[in-house]
């Protein structure tokens, strides 16, 4: 691919004509060749952001969109050199695969012989060799989405924009096309922005992920940063499953049911204040033990009762009620056989606790939490 271009959104807000403020003014920088994922719940402004980069929407006054050194703020989509792939394919149903792919080339008056050659190259790129003459309404969903991708790439765009391109596919196919797409994006080295509300997809594809919340950026980071160091409870809850347990904090310990957690990272307060403090942790960081067996660990645990267990194939998920009625979700890849009603002991892996005082506060990881009775 040609030289990849960087993208900058500077102070880009979006208010629709009906007065709806879809985006608060935001700044965003995408490196050349980077795959950036926009992730967030329905209505948070992902598509609006993407369409602003595409030139299908324009930012409110004061906003600027840059492609490299070029100010493209006022340019419409056909002048920006972007390729777009949508959720619902948006192919021409009465054309063949090849005609769909070459559509943009024809408009640009590329000679027929060269068009045919480009079609062959692109078909190979998306693993659809030999299907150039097939009508698109005779293709599977996954094949249609590959055609849409080939069509977007045919005109050699500077930027590839994808809006939930895999949503219409079933889970298995989605994973297969996702893997292909990932390989292709790496190989092409094209700057790409990928919109999804699926966190698995975001983790698998993104060099970085932008988590959006109600028209604002909640966090930008690598998949690892977003997962292990969520900047807010919103991000923590949106990505994966996050447990929250609360209890009074006294002298560096969080008291939970019949146990307590060493919690040195929690902000120190005056000793007479024992307002509840919340700790967060991932289900995979909880270890489950037989309550009797755990007794041997000199009480380094909290106890609870198994409410439910779900076998998920590669792991088992347990819902456990702690003494004091708080619920914890634990997941283990071991073949645990805890059953509903059984009393168990929990330990939480070191490095796993996040500190979260209230929904307005940020959080911080801390390294040395352990549970002591
Ligand atoms: N053309 C429009 N006119 C008015 N409001 C709009 C328009 N398009 C979107 N909105 C509003 O702007 C907000 C953001 O919409 P947007 O389509 O960007 O969300 P999204 O994150 O892509 O959501 P989804 O995951 O459902 O596709 C929503 O509240 C939506 O109702
Ligand atoms: Mg959308």
CSV table of C-alpha atoms in Angstrom, one decimal, residues 39-42 196-199 211-212 233-240:
chain,number,residue,atom,x,y,z
A,39,UNK,CA,-16.1,0.9,21.0
A,40,UNK,CA,-19.2,1.8,23.0
A,41,UNK,CA,-22.9,1.2,23.6
A,42,UNK,CA,-25.6,2.0,21.2
A,196,UNK,CA,-18.1,-2.0,16.9
A,197,UNK,CA,-20.0,-2.5,20.1
A,198,UNK,CA,-18.5,-6.0,20.5
A,199,UNK,CA,-15.6,-5.9,22.9
A,211,UNK,CA,-14.1,3.6,24.5
A,212,UNK,CA,-17.0,6.1,24.0
A,233,UNK,CA,-16.1,2.2,36.3
A,234,UNK,CA,-17.9,2.6,33.0
A,235,UNK,CA,-15.0,1.3,31.0
A,236,UNK,CA,-14.4,-1.5,33.5
A,237,UNK,CA,-18.0,-2.6,33.2
A,238,UNK,CA,-18.2,-2.3,29.5
A,239,UNK,CA,-15.1,-4.4,28.8
A,240,UNK,CA,-15.5,-7.9,30.1
